[in-house]
Every structure is written in C-alpha cells, then in structure tokens.
Amino acid sequence: MEMHEIRKLLVAVETLAVRPAQADENTLGEAIGYFKKLVNDRTQGAIQIVMFVDGKLVA
C-alpha cells in the first residue's frame, strides 16, 4: 500500500469521526476499501476483511 492511499484512508476516517455530517457514501467506501487494503498488505493476507450488505457478500 502506498503512502497516498494511506493518506486517503486517514482523511476518510477523520471525516467520519470528526465531521460525520460531511461524509457520504464515497467517504465510507474509501474508508472501508483502504482499510481492507491496509490490513491485507500489512498481514500479507493472513487476515482478510470481507463486507456484507443486506446479508450478501460484496466483492
């Protein structure tokens, strides 16, 4: 994972935590997507994050 991706993750998390009224579906998607990528990268795939929406697996 590259530094610019980590910065995007931090910005998305800050928005969700500090200014939730300014967050939209893109903010939430970036936070989830980049967090998933960070965990996968740092654990070399030993830990995986999966997301379900309405009981259905989202790829």
PDB file of C-alpha atoms in Angstrom:
ATOM      1  CA  MET A   1       0.000   0.000   0.000  1.00  0.00           C
ATOM      2  CA  GLU A   2       1.411   3.358  -0.985  1.00  0.00           C
ATOM      3  CA  MET A   3       1.573   6.500   1.127  1.00  0.00           C
ATOM      4  CA  HIS A   4      -1.035   8.395  -0.911  1.00  0.00           C
ATOM      5  CA  GLU A   5      -3.510   5.565  -0.262  1.00  0.00           C
ATOM      6  CA  ILE A   6      -2.799   5.685   3.475  1.00  0.00           C
ATOM      7  CA  ARG A   7      -3.412   9.443   3.419  1.00  0.00           C
ATOM      8  CA  LYS A   8      -6.782   8.900   1.705  1.00  0.00           C
ATOM      9  CA  LEU A   9      -7.676   6.351   4.398  1.00  0.00           C
ATOM     10  CA  LEU A  10      -6.760   8.813   7.160  1.00  0.00           C
ATOM     11  CA  VAL A  11      -8.760  11.635   5.555  1.00  0.00           C
ATOM     12  CA  ALA A  12     -11.815   9.398   5.185  1.00  0.00           C
ATOM     13  CA  VAL A  13     -11.589   8.180   8.797  1.00  0.00           C
ATOM     14  CA  GLU A  14     -11.114  11.741  10.070  1.00  0.00           C
ATOM     15  CA  THR A  15     -14.183  12.886   8.137  1.00  0.00           C
ATOM     16  CA  LEU A  16     -16.273  10.031   9.541  1.00  0.00           C
ATOM     17  CA  ALA A  17     -15.053  10.622  13.107  1.00  0.00           C
ATOM     18  CA  VAL A  18     -14.883  14.425  13.298  1.00  0.00           C
ATOM     19  CA  ARG A  19     -17.341  15.684  10.671  1.00  0.00           C
ATOM     20  CA  PRO A  20     -19.835  12.860  10.054  1.00  0.00           C
ATOM     21  CA  ALA A  21     -22.393  15.241   8.531  1.00  0.00           C
ATOM     22  CA  GLN A  22     -19.950  15.860   5.662  1.00  0.00           C
ATOM     23  CA  ALA A  23     -19.448  12.147   4.970  1.00  0.00           C
ATOM     24  CA  ASP A  24     -21.187  10.465   2.067  1.00  0.00           C
ATOM     25  CA  GLU A  25     -21.162   7.005   0.535  1.00  0.00           C
ATOM     26  CA  ASN A  26     -17.848   7.747  -1.189  1.00  0.00           C
ATOM     27  CA  THR A  27     -16.219   8.626   2.135  1.00  0.00           C
ATOM     28  CA  LEU A  28     -17.466   5.414   3.695  1.00  0.00           C
ATOM     29  CA  GLY A  29     -16.399   3.402   0.654  1.00  0.00           C
ATOM     30  CA  GLU A  30     -12.895   4.876   0.732  1.00  0.00           C
ATOM     31  CA  ALA A  31     -12.538   4.208   4.456  1.00  0.00           C
ATOM     32  CA  ILE A  32     -13.639   0.588   4.114  1.00  0.00           C
ATOM     33  CA  GLY A  33     -11.726  -0.092   0.908  1.00  0.00           C
ATOM     34  CA  TYR A  34      -8.438   1.392   2.016  1.00  0.00           C
ATOM     35  CA  PHE A  35      -8.707  -0.205   5.478  1.00  0.00           C
ATOM     36  CA  LYS A  36      -9.259  -3.579   3.824  1.00  0.00           C
ATOM     37  CA  LYS A  37      -6.234  -2.987   1.612  1.00  0.00           C
ATOM     38  CA  LEU A  38      -4.089  -1.858   4.571  1.00  0.00           C
ATOM     39  CA  VAL A  39      -4.925  -4.930   6.657  1.00  0.00           C
ATOM     40  CA  ASN A  40      -4.303  -7.252   3.718  1.00  0.00           C
ATOM     41  CA  ASP A  41      -0.999  -5.538   2.918  1.00  0.00           C
ATOM     42  CA  ARG A  42       0.333  -5.445   6.483  1.00  0.00           C
ATOM     43  CA  THR A  43      -0.657  -9.026   7.346  1.00  0.00           C
ATOM     44  CA  GLN A  44       0.344 -10.361   3.917  1.00  0.00           C
ATOM     45  CA  GLY A  45      -3.115 -11.872   3.504  1.00  0.00           C
ATOM     46  CA  ALA A  46      -3.190 -13.661   6.887  1.00  0.00           C
ATOM     47  CA  ILE A  47      -6.175 -11.515   7.917  1.00  0.00           C
ATOM     48  CA  GLN A  48      -8.872 -10.652   5.409  1.00  0.00           C
ATOM     49  CA  ILE A  49     -11.715  -8.163   5.694  1.00  0.00           C
ATOM     50  CA  VAL A  50     -14.983  -9.074   3.976  1.00  0.00           C
ATOM     51  CA  MET A  51     -18.016  -6.846   3.656  1.00  0.00           C
ATOM     52  CA  PHE A  52     -21.659  -7.844   3.614  1.00  0.00           C
ATOM     53  CA  VAL A  53     -24.539  -5.587   2.590  1.00  0.00           C
ATOM     54  CA  ASP A  54     -28.041  -6.811   3.369  1.00  0.00           C
ATOM     55  CA  GLY A  55     -26.625 -10.258   4.091  1.00  0.00           C
ATOM     56  CA  LYS A  56     -24.890 -10.516   0.716  1.00  0.00           C
ATOM     57  CA  LEU A  57     -21.137 -10.657   0.223  1.00  0.00           C
ATOM     58  CA  VAL A  58     -19.745  -7.589  -1.545  1.00  0.00           C
ATOM     59  CA  ALA A  59     -16.584  -8.249  -3.562  1.00  0.00           C
TER      60      ALA A  59
END
